[in-house]
């Protein structure tokens, strides 16, 4: 069998130096004692103790590290090598697979000794608006394929005033992509504090249809 074709570059990778402030900014916020784990608190509320959680597009590790500290079994996956290095330096106990979501096949996870089915997939902090152009449905489908029975996906992204190198993702298009990927929206909110739906930010909890 030949090698798989290379995956298209993510919008994050194409953003280059324009995306590079993220890791340092969060490191500064953490040093200042800021609350940077709102997403993780909601994620923690969605699962029982000791759940298997995949942090998909884990960045510098802030969410996965918090969930690990709550006693969950966390696998992080992050394709940006600079962020993988930062995450491993800050939280050596958090296992980070240097892989992008489309590369998270059962074979890849098995060879990394990681679970192949998760109670919760966390895909927050605009990951979905940074994936490679045209891969949104494939990414959502891949995440859905990694769910254990009853498992769910927590996603969150800006609807307005997002990062400059991210795409705009209108709620109608997102909802159509969710359906095409064989998923359903169980809940939608305007933020991780469960504020009502608004046109600024989209938090959604997805499950297999
Ligand atoms: C703004 S950062 C957020 C990181 C982290 N989730 C957080 O909230 O701190 C966006 C992340 O999306 C990741 N990303 C973009 N496309 C991806 C893909 N196809 N698979 C995995 N991660 C991806 C980038 O590498 C980057 O780490």
XYZ file of C-alpha atoms and ligand atoms in Angstrom:
236
model
C 0.000 0.000 0.000
C 1.324 3.488 -0.866
C 1.608 6.395 1.547
C -1.561 8.398 2.247
C -1.645 11.703 0.329
C -0.498 14.696 2.385
C -3.221 16.524 4.275
C -4.022 20.061 3.093
C -2.477 22.846 5.198
C -4.701 24.184 7.964
C -5.685 27.831 8.085
C -3.693 27.925 11.311
C -0.515 26.802 9.537
C -1.138 29.179 6.629
C -1.523 32.033 9.132
C 2.171 31.618 10.003
C 3.530 34.370 12.212
C 0.078 35.943 12.442
C -1.064 33.022 14.594
C 2.087 32.800 16.686
C 1.036 35.166 19.496
C -1.530 32.689 20.867
C 0.786 30.474 22.912
C 2.678 33.366 24.510
C -0.538 35.245 25.235
C -2.049 32.320 27.136
C 1.216 31.724 28.989
C 1.090 35.374 30.124
C -2.552 35.094 31.182
C -1.798 31.972 33.208
C 1.183 33.717 34.852
C -1.145 36.607 35.771
C -3.577 34.156 37.371
C -6.330 34.772 34.812
C -9.165 32.281 34.391
C -8.325 30.433 31.173
C -10.243 27.219 31.782
C -13.901 28.149 31.255
C -14.127 25.679 28.374
C -12.657 22.938 30.560
C -15.162 23.561 33.363
C -18.044 22.983 30.958
C -16.284 19.928 29.521
C -15.854 18.518 33.035
C -19.584 18.901 33.674
C -20.410 16.770 30.630
C -18.720 13.559 31.755
C -18.416 11.263 34.771
C -15.182 11.108 36.787
C -12.251 9.487 35.044
C -13.670 9.920 31.538
C -11.721 9.348 28.340
C -11.339 12.794 26.760
C -9.725 13.826 23.498
C -8.556 17.448 23.310
C -8.556 17.880 19.530
C -6.409 20.823 18.483
C -5.064 21.202 22.008
C -2.789 24.167 21.299
C -0.529 25.062 24.224
C -2.410 22.593 26.432
C -4.442 24.783 28.782
C -7.687 22.772 28.448
C -6.246 19.270 28.371
C -4.004 19.989 31.360
C -6.949 21.209 33.453
C -9.055 18.171 32.555
C -6.147 15.879 33.384
C -5.880 17.572 36.794
C -9.573 16.747 37.364
C -8.719 13.070 37.047
C -9.796 12.412 33.465
C -7.794 10.304 31.008
C -6.839 12.947 28.476
C -5.294 12.509 25.067
C -4.280 15.752 23.387
C -3.671 16.107 19.656
C -1.975 19.143 18.170
C -0.262 19.513 14.777
C 1.683 22.771 15.359
C 5.180 21.678 16.523
C 5.806 24.942 18.387
C 2.633 24.435 20.437
C 3.412 20.751 21.004
C 6.769 21.791 22.461
C 5.186 24.496 24.631
C 2.503 22.117 25.916
C 5.027 19.382 26.754
C 7.247 21.920 28.527
C 4.407 23.411 30.605
C 2.540 20.178 31.315
C 4.840 17.170 30.779
C 2.199 14.880 32.262
C -0.245 15.695 29.411
C 0.303 13.320 26.504
C 0.261 15.228 23.220
C 0.069 13.408 19.904
C 1.666 15.605 17.218
C -1.193 14.883 14.850
C -3.990 16.778 13.227
C -7.585 15.629 13.534
C -7.782 14.041 10.089
C -4.759 11.908 10.987
C -6.435 10.504 14.128
C -7.222 7.102 12.675
C -7.751 4.027 14.822
C -4.360 2.764 13.633
C -2.600 6.020 14.609
C -4.245 6.087 18.030
C -3.562 2.419 18.653
C 0.100 2.787 17.744
C 0.315 5.729 20.148
C -1.291 3.553 22.873
C -4.162 6.053 23.044
C -7.868 5.150 23.297
C -9.762 4.835 20.017
C -13.120 5.841 21.561
C -13.816 8.831 23.813
C -16.580 9.890 26.191
C -15.934 13.484 25.188
C -14.077 15.210 22.397
C -13.183 18.824 23.160
C -12.616 20.948 20.062
C -12.639 24.493 21.373
C -10.864 27.801 20.932
C -11.720 28.258 17.240
C -10.140 24.986 16.079
C -13.033 24.427 13.661
C -12.480 27.804 12.019
C -8.755 27.049 11.606
C -8.976 23.635 9.902
C -7.946 23.391 6.244
C -10.343 24.914 3.753
C -13.052 22.481 2.729
C -12.266 19.899 5.446
C -14.868 20.953 8.012
C -17.273 18.070 7.312
C -14.437 15.522 7.206
C -13.083 16.861 10.511
C -16.509 16.678 12.166
C -17.051 13.175 10.771
C -13.651 12.057 12.064
C -14.403 13.431 15.523
C -17.776 11.660 15.487
C -16.058 8.390 14.574
C -13.965 8.659 17.736
C -16.936 8.769 20.127
C -17.686 5.953 22.548
C -21.385 5.015 22.846
C -23.154 8.063 24.313
C -20.072 10.205 23.730
C -20.296 13.869 22.830
C -18.283 16.628 21.188
C -17.898 20.113 22.684
C -17.077 22.741 20.069
C -16.684 26.489 20.338
C -15.754 29.255 17.907
C -16.256 32.941 17.256
C -19.117 34.013 15.019
C -17.795 37.588 14.932
C -14.482 39.260 15.664
C -12.576 35.982 15.616
C -8.854 35.688 14.899
C -7.901 37.366 11.613
C -6.559 34.204 9.982
C -9.602 32.079 10.873
C -12.555 31.673 8.568
C -16.018 33.061 9.202
C -18.343 30.163 9.952
C -22.007 31.157 9.852
C -24.235 29.120 12.187
C -26.393 27.901 9.286
C -23.340 26.537 7.466
C -21.984 24.958 10.634
C -25.335 23.289 11.345
C -25.515 21.956 7.758
C -21.964 20.578 8.089
C -22.858 18.945 11.422
C -25.783 17.168 9.761
C -23.707 16.116 6.737
C -21.123 14.662 9.130
C -23.778 12.416 10.696
C -23.997 14.415 13.915
C -26.752 16.282 15.750
C -26.678 19.383 17.943
C -27.845 18.437 21.428
C -27.382 21.943 22.828
C -26.233 25.320 21.619
C -25.200 28.317 23.731
C -23.596 31.719 23.303
C -20.686 30.919 25.632
C -19.150 28.355 27.963
C -21.151 29.869 30.831
C -24.271 28.606 29.020
C -25.530 32.091 28.130
C -28.325 32.077 25.532
C -27.505 31.700 21.853
C -26.207 34.937 20.354
C -24.502 36.070 17.164
C -21.065 36.557 18.745
C -19.929 33.074 19.751
C -21.103 29.518 19.158
C -20.767 26.787 21.752
C -22.353 23.503 20.702
C -22.600 20.016 22.150
C -22.798 17.417 19.402
C -23.606 13.727 19.373
C -23.886 11.023 16.748
C -27.198 11.177 14.880
C -6.495 29.296 18.703
S -5.698 27.741 18.787
C -6.656 26.993 20.091
C -5.953 25.863 20.765
C -6.680 25.241 21.953
N -7.812 24.456 21.552
C -7.123 26.271 22.941
O -8.323 26.541 23.028
O -6.263 26.820 23.642
C -6.296 26.908 17.328
C -5.676 25.524 17.173
O -6.330 24.794 16.137
C -5.375 23.858 15.687
N -5.838 23.239 14.446
C -6.200 23.816 13.291
N -6.558 22.885 12.394
C -6.427 21.680 13.011
C -6.655 20.328 12.624
N -7.079 20.011 11.402
N -6.409 19.347 13.522
C -5.979 19.663 14.768
N -5.751 20.914 15.196
C -5.980 21.909 14.331
C -4.122 24.715 15.541
O -2.958 23.933 15.365
C -4.190 25.516 16.840
O -3.515 24.875 17.879
